[in-house]
Amino acid sequence: MIELDRIRFGWEEDKPVIDGLSLKIRQGDKAVILGANGCGKSTLLKLMNGLVFPQAGTIRYRGEPLAKSALADRHFARRFRQECALLFQHPEAMLFNPTVREEIAYGPRQLALPEPDACAERWAAAFGLVPRLDQPPFLLSGGEKQKVALACVLAIEPQLLLLDEPSASLDPATVGWLIDTLLEADTTVVAATHNLSLAAELGSRCLVMGEGGRLLYDGPVDAALANLALLEEARLAHRHRHRHGGATHAHLHAHDWDVG
Ligand SMILES: Nc1ncnc2c1ncn2[C@@H]1O[C@H](COP(=O)(O)OP(=O)(O)OP(=O)(O)O)[C@@H](O)[C@H]1O
Ligand SMILES: [Mg+2]
């Protein structure tokens, strides 16, 4: 569905964040990207969403080059923006409409999808946001904002859904609901997360990024999460002093996930 071939990208041209990365996301993949703070996960998702472009290498979406010049073509841009949606790491960055209703309906309306208002009400109901429909998104709680942002990306029914830390502010019940919803849908999903339990439940495939945007691992999630050396190299697990019933000792520990 999307293919990255030896891409290099730096926010400053001489300082690559990602260097020589190649990967293919196939239709139907539910892939999770794991990696420490600053390793380039959000940057990678922005590249896949055509918001920034590599300085070297190519990205192809369904076989077509995803370049600035391709997105200048209105037909391609419209199709791509409907088919590929990115949930930003910080939902505030996405929310600018005066009400939750208009916020969720905005994408469907821009893309001329049928009945944007009914669509907004449907997704608001799915996230328990109906009482908030006429409120301004900026007055909501952190988790409610994240729910609105998720409703916005789901409302356009994308085929490739890029999620940047989707569970960061969500309560556990909503995370569970989100996982079920994503697993039931045919949508191809690429989710960057620090939440290893979300990764374990959602992902059929796991990409572990190390320093310099290198791929340290591409394979089944279970095997990655059981691989302490890999988690330690990716700085996802930590050897620290840990208290058990009064005694303090050191062992390898990945927070939120039981690695023994
Ligand atoms: N808009 C930007 N302008 C300049 N530098 C940026 C920008 N966004 C990210 N960077 C830099 O690129 C590097 C990778 O950042 P990125 O946000 O992709 O990491 P990440 O893996 O998503 O981290 P986190 O786990 O904290 O979300 C960092 O060194 C960061 O400072
Ligand atoms: Mg990030």
Coordinates of C-alpha atoms and ligand atoms in Angstrom, one line a residue:
M1 CA 0.0 0.0 0.0
I2 CA 2.8 2.3 0.9
E3 CA 6.5 1.7 0.2
L4 CA 9.5 3.6 1.4
D5 CA 12.7 3.0 -0.5
R6 CA 16.0 4.1 1.1
I7 CA 14.6 7.4 2.3
R8 CA 16.6 10.1 4.0
F9 CA 15.0 13.0 5.8
G10 CA 16.1 15.6 8.3
W11 CA 14.2 18.7 9.5
E12 CA 17.6 20.4 8.8
E13 CA 19.0 19.1 5.7
D14 CA 22.4 18.2 7.1
K15 CA 21.0 16.4 10.2
P16 CA 19.1 13.4 9.0
V17 CA 16.5 12.0 11.5
I18 CA 15.9 9.1 9.2
D19 CA 18.6 7.7 7.0
G20 CA 18.4 4.9 4.5
L21 CA 15.0 3.5 5.8
S22 CA 13.1 1.1 3.6
L23 CA 9.8 -0.6 4.4
K24 CA 6.6 -1.8 2.8
I25 CA 3.2 -1.6 4.4
R26 CA 0.8 -4.0 2.8
Q27 CA -3.0 -3.7 2.6
G28 CA -4.6 -4.9 5.8
D29 CA -1.4 -4.6 7.9
K30 CA -1.9 -3.5 11.5
A31 CA 1.6 -2.3 12.2
V32 CA 2.9 -0.7 15.3
I33 CA 6.0 1.5 15.4
L34 CA 7.9 1.3 18.6
G35 CA 10.9 3.5 19.5
A36 CA 12.3 5.8 22.1
N37 CA 11.5 9.5 22.3
G38 CA 13.0 11.4 19.4
C39 CA 13.9 8.4 17.3
G40 CA 11.7 9.6 14.4
K41 CA 8.3 7.9 14.7
S42 CA 6.2 11.0 14.2
T43 CA 8.5 12.2 11.4
L44 CA 8.0 8.8 9.7
L45 CA 4.2 9.1 9.9
K46 CA 4.4 12.7 8.5
L47 CA 6.4 11.4 5.6
M48 CA 3.9 8.7 4.9
N49 CA 1.1 11.3 5.1
G50 CA 2.8 13.5 2.5
L51 CA 3.2 16.4 4.8
V52 CA 7.0 16.4 4.4
F53 CA 9.1 14.9 1.7
P54 CA 12.4 12.9 1.8
Q55 CA 15.6 14.5 0.7
A56 CA 16.7 11.2 -0.8
G57 CA 14.9 8.0 -1.7
T58 CA 11.3 7.5 -2.8
I59 CA 7.9 6.9 -1.2
R60 CA 5.2 5.2 -3.3
Y61 CA 1.5 5.1 -2.4
R62 CA -0.3 2.3 -4.3
G63 CA 2.5 2.3 -6.7
E64 CA 2.4 6.1 -7.4
P65 CA 5.2 8.4 -6.3
L66 CA 4.2 10.4 -3.2
A67 CA 6.1 13.6 -4.0
K68 CA 5.3 17.3 -3.8
S69 CA 4.6 17.4 -7.5
A70 CA 2.2 14.5 -7.3
L71 CA 0.2 16.2 -4.5
A72 CA 0.1 19.4 -6.6
D73 CA -2.3 17.4 -8.8
R74 CA -5.8 18.1 -7.4
H75 CA -7.2 14.7 -8.3
F76 CA -4.4 12.7 -6.7
A77 CA -4.3 15.0 -3.7
R78 CA -8.0 14.6 -3.1
R79 CA -7.9 10.9 -3.4
F80 CA -4.8 10.6 -1.2
R81 CA -6.2 12.9 1.5
Q82 CA -9.4 10.8 1.7
E83 CA -7.6 7.5 1.7
C84 CA -4.7 8.3 4.0
A85 CA -5.4 10.1 7.3
L86 CA -3.0 11.0 10.1
L87 CA -3.9 11.4 13.8
F88 CA -1.4 13.9 15.1
Q89 CA 0.4 13.1 18.4
H90 CA -1.0 16.4 19.9
P91 CA -4.7 16.5 19.0
E92 CA -4.8 20.3 19.7
A93 CA -2.9 20.7 16.5
M94 CA -5.9 19.3 14.5
L95 CA -8.8 21.0 16.2
F96 CA -9.8 24.5 15.0
N97 CA -13.6 24.4 14.4
P98 CA -16.0 26.3 16.7
T99 CA -17.9 23.1 17.8
V100 CA -17.2 19.4 18.1
R101 CA -20.0 18.8 15.5
E102 CA -18.4 21.0 12.9
E103 CA -14.9 19.6 13.8
I104 CA -16.0 16.0 13.0
A105 CA -18.1 17.0 10.0
Y106 CA -15.2 19.1 8.6
G107 CA -13.3 16.4 6.8
P108 CA -16.3 14.6 5.3
R109 CA -17.6 18.0 4.1
Q110 CA -14.3 19.0 2.5
L111 CA -14.2 15.7 0.7
A112 CA -17.8 16.0 -0.4
L113 CA -18.8 12.8 1.4
P114 CA -22.5 12.2 1.9
E115 CA -24.3 13.6 5.0
P116 CA -21.4 15.0 6.9
D117 CA -23.6 16.1 9.9
A118 CA -25.1 12.7 10.3
C119 CA -21.6 11.3 10.1
A120 CA -20.4 13.6 12.9
E121 CA -23.3 12.5 15.1
R122 CA -22.6 8.9 14.5
W123 CA -18.9 9.2 15.4
A124 CA -19.7 11.4 18.4
A125 CA -22.0 8.7 19.6
A126 CA -19.3 6.0 19.1
F127 CA -17.0 8.0 21.4
G128 CA -19.6 9.1 23.9
L129 CA -19.3 12.7 22.8
V130 CA -22.9 13.5 22.1
P131 CA -23.3 15.8 25.1
R132 CA -20.3 17.7 23.8
L133 CA -21.5 18.1 20.1
D134 CA -22.2 21.9 20.5
Q135 CA -19.2 22.7 22.6
P136 CA -15.9 24.2 21.4
P137 CA -13.3 21.5 21.2
F138 CA -10.7 23.6 23.0
L139 CA -12.8 23.5 26.2
L140 CA -12.8 19.7 26.4
S141 CA -10.5 17.5 28.6
G142 CA -7.3 16.1 27.1
G143 CA -8.9 12.7 26.6
E144 CA -12.0 14.2 25.1
K145 CA -9.9 16.2 22.6
Q146 CA -8.1 13.0 21.7
K147 CA -11.5 11.3 21.1
V148 CA -12.6 14.2 18.8
A149 CA -9.4 14.0 16.9
L150 CA -9.8 10.2 16.4
A151 CA -13.5 10.7 15.4
C152 CA -12.3 13.2 12.8
V153 CA -9.8 10.8 11.2
L154 CA -12.2 7.8 11.4
A155 CA -15.1 9.9 9.9
I156 CA -13.4 10.1 6.5
E157 CA -13.2 6.3 6.5
P158 CA -9.5 6.2 5.4
Q159 CA -8.0 3.1 3.9
L160 CA -4.6 3.9 5.4
L161 CA -4.9 5.2 9.0
L162 CA -1.7 6.6 10.5
L163 CA -2.0 7.0 14.3
D164 CA 0.5 8.9 16.4
E165 CA 0.2 7.9 20.0
P166 CA -3.5 7.2 19.8
S167 CA -3.9 6.0 23.3
A168 CA -1.9 8.7 25.1
S169 CA -4.8 10.4 26.9
L170 CA -7.5 7.8 26.6
D171 CA -9.0 5.9 29.5
P172 CA -8.5 2.1 29.4
A173 CA -12.1 1.3 28.3
T174 CA -11.8 3.6 25.3
V175 CA -8.4 2.1 24.4
G176 CA -10.1 -1.3 24.4
W177 CA -12.9 -0.1 22.3
L178 CA -10.5 1.6 19.8
I179 CA -8.5 -1.7 19.5
D180 CA -11.7 -3.7 18.8
T181 CA -12.9 -1.1 16.3
L182 CA -9.5 -1.0 14.4
L183 CA -9.3 -4.8 14.4
E184 CA -12.8 -5.2 13.0
A185 CA -12.2 -2.7 10.2
D186 CA -10.4 -3.5 6.9
T187 CA -8.4 -0.4 7.3
T188 CA -4.6 -0.6 7.1
V189 CA -3.2 0.8 10.3
V190 CA 0.2 2.1 11.2
A191 CA 0.4 3.3 14.8
A192 CA 3.3 4.8 16.7
T193 CA 3.0 4.1 20.3
H194 CA 4.9 3.8 23.6
N195 CA 2.0 1.7 25.0
L196 CA 3.3 -1.8 24.7
S197 CA 0.0 -3.4 25.7
L198 CA -1.7 -1.5 22.9
A199 CA 1.0 -2.8 20.5
A200 CA 0.5 -6.3 21.7
E201 CA -3.2 -6.3 21.2
L202 CA -3.4 -4.2 18.0
G203 CA -0.4 -5.1 16.0
S204 CA 0.1 -8.1 13.8
R205 CA 3.5 -6.5 12.8
C206 CA 5.9 -4.5 14.8
L207 CA 8.6 -2.1 13.5
V208 CA 11.2 -1.1 16.1
M209 CA 13.1 2.1 15.4
G210 CA 16.5 2.8 16.8
E211 CA 18.7 5.8 16.7
G212 CA 19.1 7.5 13.3
G213 CA 15.7 6.3 12.3
R214 CA 17.2 2.8 11.6
L215 CA 14.8 -0.2 11.7
L216 CA 16.1 -2.6 14.4
Y217 CA 13.3 -5.1 13.9
D218 CA 10.4 -5.8 11.5
G219 CA 8.3 -8.9 12.5
P220 CA 5.7 -10.3 14.8
V221 CA 4.8 -8.1 17.9
D222 CA 5.0 -11.0 20.4
A223 CA 8.6 -11.9 19.5
A224 CA 9.6 -8.2 19.7
L225 CA 8.1 -7.8 23.1
A226 CA 9.7 -11.0 24.4
N227 CA 13.2 -9.8 23.1
L228 CA 14.8 -8.0 26.0
A229 CA 18.0 -7.3 24.2
L230 CA 16.0 -5.6 21.4
L231 CA 13.9 -3.6 23.8
E232 CA 16.9 -2.5 25.7
E233 CA 18.8 -1.5 22.5
A234 CA 15.7 0.5 21.4
R235 CA 15.6 2.1 24.9
L236 CA 12.1 0.7 25.4
A237 CA 13.1 -1.3 28.5
H238 CA 15.1 -0.1 31.4
R239 CA 17.4 -1.7 34.0
H240 CA 16.5 0.0 37.2
R241 CA 16.3 -0.6 40.9
H242 CA 12.9 -2.0 41.7
R243 CA 11.2 -2.6 45.0
H244 CA 9.5 -5.9 45.8
G245 CA 8.1 -6.3 49.2
G246 CA 10.7 -4.2 50.9
A247 CA 13.8 -5.7 49.1
T248 CA 15.4 -3.6 46.4
H249 CA 17.1 -5.3 43.4
A250 CA 17.9 -4.6 39.8
H251 CA 16.2 -6.1 36.8
L252 CA 15.2 -5.3 33.2
H253 CA 11.8 -3.7 33.1
A254 CA 9.6 -2.5 30.4
H255 CA 7.0 -0.2 31.9
D256 CA 3.4 -1.2 31.2
W257 CA 4.4 -4.6 29.8
D258 CA 5.4 -7.7 31.7
V259 CA 8.8 -8.9 30.4
G260 CA 9.8 -10.9 33.4
Ligands
LIG1 N1 8.8 20.2 13.2 C1 10.1 19.9 13.5 N2 11.1 20.8 13.3 C2 12.4 20.5 13.6 N3 12.8 19.4 14.2 C3 11.9 18.5 14.5 C4 10.5 18.7 14.1 N4 9.8 17.6 14.5 C5 10.7 16.7 15.1 N5 11.9 17.2 15.0 C6 13.2 16.6 15.5 O1 13.2 15.3 14.8 C7 13.6 14.3 15.7 C8 12.6 13.2 15.7 O2 11.4 13.7 16.2 P1 10.1 12.8 16.2 O3 9.0 13.8 16.6 O4 9.9 12.2 14.9 O5 10.4 11.7 17.3 P2 9.4 10.6 17.9 O6 10.0 9.3 17.7 O7 8.0 10.8 17.4 O8 9.5 11.0 19.5 P3 8.4 10.9 20.7 O9 8.4 9.5 21.1 O10 8.9 11.8 21.7 O11 7.0 11.3 20.1 C9 13.8 14.9 17.1 O12 15.2 15.2 17.2 C10 13.1 16.2 17.0 O13 13.7 17.2 17.7
MG2 MG 6.3 11.3 18.3

